[in-house]
PDB file of C-alpha atoms in Angstrom:
ATOM      1  CA  MET A   1    -103.303 -52.394 -44.885  1.00 72.00           C
ATOM      2  CA  ALA A   2    -106.785 -50.882 -44.922  1.00 72.00           C
ATOM      3  CA  ALA A   3    -106.069 -49.033 -41.670  1.00 71.00           C
ATOM      4  CA  ALA A   4    -102.803 -47.692 -43.095  1.00 67.00           C
ATOM      5  CA  GLU A   5    -104.455 -46.492 -46.292  1.00 67.00           C
ATOM      6  CA  SER A   6    -107.207 -44.790 -44.292  1.00 67.00           C
ATOM      7  CA  ARG A   7    -104.569 -42.374 -42.948  1.00 65.00           C
ATOM      8  CA  ILE A   8    -104.606 -40.687 -46.357  1.00 64.00           C
ATOM      9  CA  PRO A   9    -107.929 -38.960 -47.167  1.00 63.00           C
ATOM     10  CA  GLU A  10    -109.925 -40.499 -49.991  1.00 61.00           C
ATOM     11  CA  PRO A  11    -109.401 -38.541 -53.210  1.00 62.00           C
ATOM     12  CA  GLU A  12    -112.289 -36.350 -54.292  1.00 65.00           C
ATOM     13  CA  PHE A  13    -112.879 -38.223 -57.545  1.00 62.00           C
ATOM     14  CA  LEU A  14    -113.571 -41.465 -55.662  1.00 66.00           C
ATOM     15  CA  LYS A  15    -116.117 -40.034 -53.252  1.00 68.00           C
ATOM     16  CA  GLY A  16    -119.787 -40.840 -53.662  1.00 69.00           C
ATOM     17  CA  LYS A  17    -121.508 -43.554 -55.651  1.00 79.00           C
ATOM     18  CA  TYR A  18    -120.168 -44.356 -59.089  1.00 80.00           C
ATOM     19  CA  PRO A  19    -121.291 -46.660 -61.926  1.00 89.00           C
ATOM     20  CA  GLU A  20    -120.045 -50.206 -62.430  1.00 90.00           C
ATOM     21  CA  TRP A  21    -117.780 -49.299 -65.337  1.00 93.00           C
ATOM     22  CA  VAL A  22    -115.695 -47.158 -62.957  1.00 91.00           C
ATOM     23  CA  ASN A  23    -115.174 -50.244 -60.750  1.00 88.00           C
ATOM     24  CA  ARG A  24    -114.004 -52.108 -63.845  1.00 90.00           C
ATOM     25  CA  VAL A  25    -111.528 -49.350 -64.681  1.00 91.00           C
ATOM     26  CA  ALA A  26    -110.180 -49.588 -61.126  1.00 87.00           C
ATOM     27  CA  ARG A  27    -109.808 -53.371 -61.539  1.00 85.00           C
ATOM     28  CA  GLU A  28    -107.905 -52.918 -64.797  1.00 86.00           C
ATOM     29  CA  LEU A  29    -105.495 -50.591 -63.003  1.00 85.00           C
ATOM     30  CA  MET A  30    -105.145 -53.085 -60.150  1.00 82.00           C
ATOM     31  CA  TYR A  31    -104.124 -55.723 -62.704  1.00 82.00           C
ATOM     32  CA  THR A  32    -101.408 -53.310 -63.821  1.00 81.00           C
ATOM     33  CA  PHE A  33    -100.132 -52.283 -60.390  1.00 80.00           C
ATOM     34  CA  PHE A  34    -100.208 -55.839 -58.963  1.00 83.00           C
ATOM     35  CA  PRO A  35     -99.588 -58.110 -61.997  1.00 83.00           C
ATOM     36  CA  GLU A  36     -98.550 -61.173 -59.984  1.00 85.00           C
ATOM     37  CA  ALA A  37    -101.871 -61.228 -58.107  1.00 82.00           C
ATOM     38  CA  GLN A  38    -103.907 -62.203 -61.182  1.00 80.00           C
ATOM     39  CA  PHE A  39    -107.096 -61.001 -59.493  1.00 77.00           C
ATOM     40  CA  LYS A  40    -110.391 -62.809 -59.896  1.00 74.00           C
ATOM     41  CA  VAL A  41    -113.733 -61.176 -59.216  1.00 68.00           C
ATOM     42  CA  GLY A  42    -115.143 -62.561 -55.993  1.00 66.00           C
ATOM     43  CA  ARG A  43    -116.045 -61.777 -52.411  1.00 70.00           C
ATOM     44  CA  LEU A  44    -113.033 -63.515 -50.804  1.00 81.00           C
ATOM     45  CA  TRP A  45    -109.327 -62.868 -51.255  1.00 84.00           C
ATOM     46  CA  SER A  46    -107.138 -65.858 -52.067  1.00 89.00           C
ATOM     47  CA  PRO A  47    -103.761 -66.459 -50.362  1.00 92.00           C
ATOM     48  CA  LYS A  48    -102.103 -65.878 -53.748  1.00 91.00           C
ATOM     49  CA  GLU A  49    -103.761 -62.485 -54.224  1.00 90.00           C
ATOM     50  CA  ILE A  50    -102.866 -61.321 -50.708  1.00 90.00           C
ATOM     51  CA  GLY A  51     -99.289 -62.610 -51.001  1.00 92.00           C
ATOM     52  CA  ALA A  52     -98.777 -60.843 -54.332  1.00 91.00           C
ATOM     53  CA  ILE A  53    -100.186 -57.559 -53.005  1.00 88.00           C
ATOM     54  CA  MET A  54     -97.831 -57.680 -50.035  1.00 89.00           C
ATOM     55  CA  GLY A  55     -94.864 -58.559 -52.241  1.00 90.00           C
ATOM     56  CA  HIS A  56     -95.541 -55.740 -54.666  1.00 88.00           C
ATOM     57  CA  GLN A  57     -96.080 -53.286 -51.802  1.00 84.00           C
ATOM     58  CA  LEU A  58     -92.704 -54.188 -50.326  1.00 84.00           C
ATOM     59  CA  ALA A  59     -91.029 -53.959 -53.744  1.00 84.00           C
ATOM     60  CA  TYR A  60     -92.498 -50.491 -54.224  1.00 79.00           C
ATOM     61  CA  TRP A  61     -91.303 -49.528 -50.747  1.00 74.00           C
ATOM     62  CA  HIS A  62     -87.723 -50.548 -51.596  1.00 72.00           C
ATOM     63  CA  GLY A  63     -87.991 -48.851 -54.982  1.00 66.00           C
ATOM     64  CA  ILE A  64     -88.977 -45.543 -53.410  1.00 60.00           C
ATOM     65  CA  SER A  65     -86.283 -45.766 -50.714  1.00 56.00           C
ATOM     66  CA  GLU A  66     -83.597 -46.290 -53.392  1.00 53.00           C
ATOM     67  CA  VAL A  67     -84.465 -42.976 -55.091  1.00 47.00           C
ATOM     68  CA  PRO A  68     -82.001 -40.315 -53.763  1.00 46.00           C
ATOM     69  CA  LYS A  69     -84.481 -37.446 -53.964  1.00 46.00           C
ATOM     70  CA  LEU A  70     -88.067 -37.639 -55.065  1.00 43.00           C
ATOM     71  CA  ARG A  71     -89.294 -35.057 -57.508  1.00 47.00           C
ATOM     72  CA  PRO A  72     -92.096 -32.947 -55.963  1.00 49.00           C
ATOM     73  CA  ILE A  73     -95.568 -33.674 -57.268  1.00 46.00           C
ATOM     74  CA  ARG A  74     -96.822 -31.018 -59.677  1.00 47.00           C
ATOM     75  CA  GLY A  75     -98.770 -28.376 -57.776  1.00 48.00           C
ATOM     76  CA  PHE A  76     -97.549 -29.577 -54.365  1.00 45.00           C
ATOM     77  CA  ARG A  77     -95.438 -26.440 -53.827  1.00 52.00           C
ATOM     78  CA  LYS A  78     -98.490 -24.237 -54.444  1.00 55.00           C
ATOM     79  CA  ILE A  79    -100.186 -25.665 -51.331  1.00 58.00           C
ATOM     80  CA  ASP A  80     -99.694 -23.662 -48.155  1.00 65.00           C
ATOM     81  CA  LYS A  81     -96.909 -24.740 -45.814  1.00 71.00           C
ATOM     82  CA  LYS A  82     -99.232 -26.004 -43.058  1.00 73.00           C
ATOM     83  CA  THR A  83    -101.214 -28.211 -45.454  1.00 70.00           C
ATOM     84  CA  ARG A  84     -98.020 -29.571 -47.050  1.00 64.00           C
ATOM     85  CA  ALA A  85     -96.713 -30.543 -43.620  1.00 74.00           C
ATOM     86  CA  ARG A  86     -99.997 -32.295 -42.759  1.00 71.00           C
ATOM     87  CA  ILE A  87    -100.039 -34.248 -46.023  1.00 69.00           C
ATOM     88  CA  THR A  88     -96.384 -35.241 -45.562  1.00 73.00           C
ATOM     89  CA  ARG A  89     -97.107 -36.539 -42.043  1.00 75.00           C
ATOM     90  CA  GLN A  90    -100.111 -38.527 -43.314  1.00 73.00           C
ATOM     91  CA  VAL A  91     -98.098 -40.160 -46.080  1.00 70.00           C
ATOM     92  CA  GLU A  92     -95.157 -40.974 -43.789  1.00 75.00           C
ATOM     93  CA  ARG A  93     -97.477 -42.464 -41.140  1.00 77.00           C
ATOM     94  CA  SER A  94     -99.324 -44.475 -43.753  1.00 74.00           C
ATOM     95  CA  CYS A  95     -96.074 -45.877 -45.197  1.00 75.00           C
ATOM     96  CA  LYS A  96     -94.818 -46.838 -41.746  1.00 79.00           C
ATOM     97  CA  GLU A  97     -98.078 -48.625 -40.910  1.00 81.00           C
ATOM     98  CA  LYS A  98     -98.027 -50.429 -44.262  1.00 81.00           C
ATOM     99  CA  GLN A  99     -94.573 -51.747 -43.473  1.00 82.00           C
ATOM    100  CA  GLN A 100     -95.823 -52.979 -40.089  1.00 85.00           C
ATOM    101  CA  ALA A 101     -98.856 -54.567 -41.771  1.00 85.00           C
ATOM    102  CA  ILE A 102     -96.611 -56.480 -44.172  1.00 87.00           C
ATOM    103  CA  GLU A 103     -94.492 -57.779 -41.280  1.00 88.00           C
ATOM    104  CA  ARG A 104     -97.629 -58.949 -39.441  1.00 89.00           C
ATOM    105  CA  ALA A 105     -99.008 -60.535 -42.604  1.00 88.00           C
ATOM    106  CA  LEU A 106     -95.852 -62.620 -43.040  1.00 92.00           C
ATOM    107  CA  THR A 107     -96.119 -63.836 -39.444  1.00 93.00           C
ATOM    108  CA  LEU A 108     -99.794 -64.735 -39.840  1.00 93.00           C
ATOM    109  CA  ALA A 109     -99.201 -66.453 -43.176  1.00 93.00           C
ATOM    110  CA  SER A 110     -96.527 -68.688 -41.652  1.00 94.00           C
ATOM    111  CA  LYS A 111     -99.165 -70.024 -39.202  1.00 95.00           C
ATOM    112  CA  GLN A 112    -101.696 -70.990 -41.896  1.00 95.00           C
ATOM    113  CA  ALA A 113    -102.268 -74.401 -43.422  1.00 96.00           C
ATOM    114  CA  TYR A 114     -99.371 -75.626 -45.566  1.00 96.00           C
ATOM    115  CA  SER A 115    -101.217 -75.222 -48.896  1.00 95.00           C
ATOM    116  CA  ASP A 116    -102.321 -71.669 -48.075  1.00 95.00           C
ATOM    117  CA  ALA A 117     -98.900 -70.696 -46.751  1.00 96.00           C
ATOM    118  CA  THR A 118     -97.199 -72.104 -49.862  1.00 96.00           C
ATOM    119  CA  GLU A 119     -99.553 -70.217 -52.151  1.00 94.00           C
ATOM    120  CA  PHE A 120     -99.054 -66.997 -50.179  1.00 95.00           C
ATOM    121  CA  PHE A 121     -95.250 -67.086 -49.984  1.00 96.00           C
ATOM    122  CA  THR A 122     -94.789 -68.181 -53.601  1.00 95.00           C
ATOM    123  CA  ALA A 123     -96.845 -65.207 -54.818  1.00 94.00           C
ATOM    124  CA  PHE A 124     -95.100 -62.940 -52.310  1.00 94.00           C
ATOM    125  CA  ALA A 125     -91.642 -63.950 -53.581  1.00 94.00           C
ATOM    126  CA  ASN A 126     -92.608 -63.605 -57.247  1.00 92.00           C
ATOM    127  CA  ALA A 127     -94.069 -60.129 -56.661  1.00 91.00           C
ATOM    128  CA  LEU A 128     -91.137 -58.993 -54.536  1.00 90.00           C
ATOM    129  CA  ASN A 129     -88.771 -60.139 -57.277  1.00 87.00           C
ATOM    130  CA  ARG A 130     -90.384 -57.734 -59.757  1.00 81.00           C
ATOM    131  CA  LYS A 131     -88.747 -54.345 -59.386  1.00 71.00           C
ATOM    132  CA  PRO A 132     -90.964 -51.292 -59.855  1.00 63.00           C
ATOM    133  CA  SER A 133     -88.810 -50.250 -62.814  1.00 58.00           C
ATOM    134  CA  ASP A 134     -89.536 -53.589 -64.538  1.00 54.00           C
ATOM    135  CA  ILE A 135     -93.278 -53.121 -64.031  1.00 51.00           C
ATOM    136  CA  ASP A 136     -93.027 -49.526 -65.232  1.00 51.00           C
ATOM    137  CA  ALA A 137     -91.488 -50.623 -68.500  1.00 46.00           C
ATOM    138  CA  SER A 138     -94.050 -53.326 -69.210  1.00 47.00           C
ATOM    139  CA  ASN A 139     -97.281 -51.987 -67.731  1.00 52.00           C
ATOM    140  CA  PHE A 140     -97.335 -48.441 -66.359  1.00 49.00           C
ATOM    141  CA  HIS A 141     -96.436 -46.783 -69.647  1.00 56.00           C
ATOM    142  CA  ARG A 142     -98.938 -48.703 -71.761  1.00 71.00           C
ATOM    143  CA  THR A 143    -101.380 -46.418 -73.519  1.00 79.00           C
ATOM    144  CA  ASN A 144    -104.325 -48.385 -72.074  1.00 85.00           C
ATOM    145  CA  THR A 145    -103.082 -47.707 -68.553  1.00 85.00           C
ATOM    146  CA  ARG A 146    -102.762 -43.983 -69.181  1.00 86.00           C
ATOM    147  CA  ILE A 147    -106.228 -43.798 -70.711  1.00 91.00           C
ATOM    148  CA  TYR A 148    -107.799 -45.822 -67.889  1.00 91.00           C
ATOM    149  CA  TRP A 149    -106.172 -43.606 -65.279  1.00 88.00           C
ATOM    150  CA  LEU A 150    -107.541 -40.445 -66.910  1.00 90.00           C
ATOM    151  CA  MET A 151    -111.005 -42.004 -67.220  1.00 91.00           C
ATOM    152  CA  LEU A 152    -110.918 -42.893 -63.521  1.00 89.00           C
ATOM    153  CA  LEU A 153    -109.883 -39.370 -62.519  1.00 87.00           C
ATOM    154  CA  CYS A 154    -112.513 -37.761 -64.734  1.00 88.00           C
ATOM    155  CA  TRP A 155    -115.291 -40.361 -64.652  1.00 91.00           C
ATOM    156  CA  ARG A 156    -117.967 -37.737 -63.967  1.00 89.00           C
ATOM    157  CA  SER A 157    -116.975 -35.891 -67.145  1.00 90.00           C
ATOM    158  CA  VAL A 158    -117.009 -39.157 -69.091  1.00 92.00           C
ATOM    159  CA  GLU A 159    -120.552 -39.787 -67.843  1.00 90.00           C
ATOM    160  CA  ARG A 160    -121.676 -36.521 -69.454  1.00 90.00           C
ATOM    161  CA  LEU A 161    -120.449 -37.508 -72.916  1.00 92.00           C
ATOM    162  CA  ARG A 162    -122.961 -38.732 -75.483  1.00 92.00           C
ATOM    163  CA  SER A 163    -120.914 -41.092 -77.663  1.00 94.00           C
ATOM    164  CA  VAL A 164    -117.697 -43.044 -78.082  1.00 94.00           C
ATOM    165  CA  HIS A 165    -116.640 -40.493 -80.678  1.00 94.00           C
ATOM    166  CA  GLU A 166    -116.921 -37.675 -78.094  1.00 94.00           C
ATOM    167  CA  LEU A 167    -114.838 -39.734 -75.651  1.00 95.00           C
ATOM    168  CA  GLN A 168    -112.176 -40.358 -78.286  1.00 94.00           C
ATOM    169  CA  GLN A 169    -112.044 -36.641 -79.105  1.00 94.00           C
ATOM    170  CA  ALA A 170    -111.827 -35.722 -75.414  1.00 93.00           C
ATOM    171  CA  LEU A 171    -108.938 -38.158 -74.924  1.00 94.00           C
ATOM    172  CA  CYS A 172    -107.151 -36.654 -77.929  1.00 93.00           C
ATOM    173  CA  ARG A 173    -107.187 -33.306 -76.142  1.00 91.00           C
ATOM    174  CA  HIS A 174    -105.120 -34.838 -73.316  1.00 89.00           C
ATOM    175  CA  PHE A 175    -102.924 -37.271 -75.283  1.00 89.00           C
ATOM    176  CA  GLU A 176    -101.429 -37.413 -78.748  1.00 89.00           C
ATOM    177  CA  PRO A 177    -103.900 -38.835 -81.309  1.00 89.00           C
ATOM    178  CA  HIS A 178    -101.609 -41.799 -82.040  1.00 89.00           C
ATOM    179  CA  THR A 179    -101.643 -42.623 -78.293  1.00 87.00           C
ATOM    180  CA  VAL A 180    -105.453 -42.641 -78.146  1.00 91.00           C
ATOM    181  CA  GLY A 181    -105.972 -44.477 -81.409  1.00 91.00           C
ATOM    182  CA  SER A 182    -109.100 -44.759 -83.509  1.00 93.00           C
ATOM    183  CA  VAL A 183    -112.721 -44.524 -82.443  1.00 94.00           C
ATOM    184  CA  LYS A 184    -112.963 -48.278 -83.032  1.00 94.00           C
ATOM    185  CA  ARG A 185    -110.223 -48.912 -80.472  1.00 94.00           C
ATOM    186  CA  ILE A 186    -111.931 -46.741 -77.842  1.00 94.00           C
ATOM    187  CA  GLU A 187    -115.224 -48.466 -78.651  1.00 94.00           C
ATOM    188  CA  LYS A 188    -113.676 -51.857 -77.833  1.00 94.00           C
ATOM    189  CA  MET A 189    -112.322 -50.461 -74.556  1.00 93.00           C
ATOM    190  CA  CYS A 190    -115.798 -49.195 -73.654  1.00 94.00           C
ATOM    191  CA  GLN A 191    -117.322 -52.593 -74.463  1.00 94.00           C
ATOM    192  CA  ARG A 192    -114.796 -54.271 -72.173  1.00 92.00           C
ATOM    193  CA  LEU A 193    -115.633 -51.842 -69.379  1.00 93.00           C
ATOM    194  CA  GLY A 194    -119.381 -52.005 -69.934  1.00 93.00           C
ATOM    195  CA  LEU A 195    -119.424 -48.243 -70.582  1.00 93.00           C
ATOM    196  CA  LYS A 196    -122.475 -47.236 -72.625  1.00 91.00           C
ATOM    197  CA  PHE A 197    -123.585 -43.871 -73.909  1.00 87.00           C
ATOM    198  CA  GLY A 198    -126.973 -42.500 -74.922  1.00 69.00           C
ATOM    199  CA  PRO A 199    -128.451 -43.930 -78.131  1.00 59.00           C
ATOM    200  CA  ARG A 200    -127.771 -42.100 -81.371  1.00 50.00           C
ATOM    201  CA  GLY A 201    -130.447 -40.584 -83.536  1.00 45.00           C
ATOM    202  CA  ARG A 202    -133.759 -39.071 -82.608  1.00 44.00           C
ATOM    203  CA  PRO A 203    -135.095 -39.093 -79.028  1.00 44.00           C
ATOM    204  CA  LYS A 204    -136.879 -42.314 -78.084  1.00 46.00           C
ATOM    205  CA  ARG A 205    -140.106 -40.531 -77.065  1.00 46.00           C
ATOM    206  CA  LEU A 206    -140.423 -38.903 -80.481  1.00 41.00           C
ATOM    207  CA  VAL A 207    -139.842 -42.211 -82.302  1.00 41.00           C
ATOM    208  CA  ASP A 208    -142.417 -43.991 -80.116  1.00 46.00           C
ATOM    209  CA  ARG A 209    -144.955 -41.204 -80.752  1.00 45.00           C
ATOM    210  CA  GLU A 210    -144.519 -41.535 -84.522  1.00 44.00           C
ATOM    211  CA  ARG A 211    -144.991 -45.310 -84.329  1.00 46.00           C
ATOM    212  CA  ILE A 212    -148.250 -44.829 -82.394  1.00 43.00           C
ATOM    213  CA  ASN A 213    -149.524 -42.345 -84.965  1.00 47.00           C
ATOM    214  CA  GLN A 214    -148.658 -44.716 -87.815  1.00 49.00           C
ATOM    215  CA  ASN A 215    -150.423 -47.650 -86.158  1.00 49.00           C
ATOM    216  CA  SER A 216    -153.554 -45.574 -85.364  1.00 46.00           C
ATOM    217  CA  GLY A 217    -153.709 -44.338 -88.963  1.00 47.00           C
TER     218      GLY A 217
END
């Protein structure tokens, strides 16, 4: 799967080193895209997690193939013909290799210990049984998901903000205010992600200098 995904260039917003809260946003989105996996933070993948990922991938594959004609991505037509052809080839090759990877994974899983194989195939079947349209209705259109996706795309801009209030206002420029919610709601999201902004009030150096002067007096 990793080799198949490497066929598509890494998006610009994910290049370079990014703070831990961005990793947490990515994990939240993974929970949405692969709900049956029920990911746990750790160094090793469990048979259940791998089985669910494969099942969801195959379900998405069938979901895409059932669409008569895909709507072009916004801005795709503005790209020159040569670049469009290259991107199309990369995506098609990646999809084909993903399908091959799933087939190999099923073969390998069948050769594992009974407990691991059972865990893998149970998760695989449960994930495969969830149509993309069902997941769309329950997860993809949640306001949290939309906000997390924008924060992931624009994490560098988020890093430049100075407060939760500024983040809430910035989100309101992209979404309807009722979609974003109150500052308190965004504050709770930031706490969950571990996203912190600069302290309010006067600069720390100035406060420390005044304390020193008071103590010396």
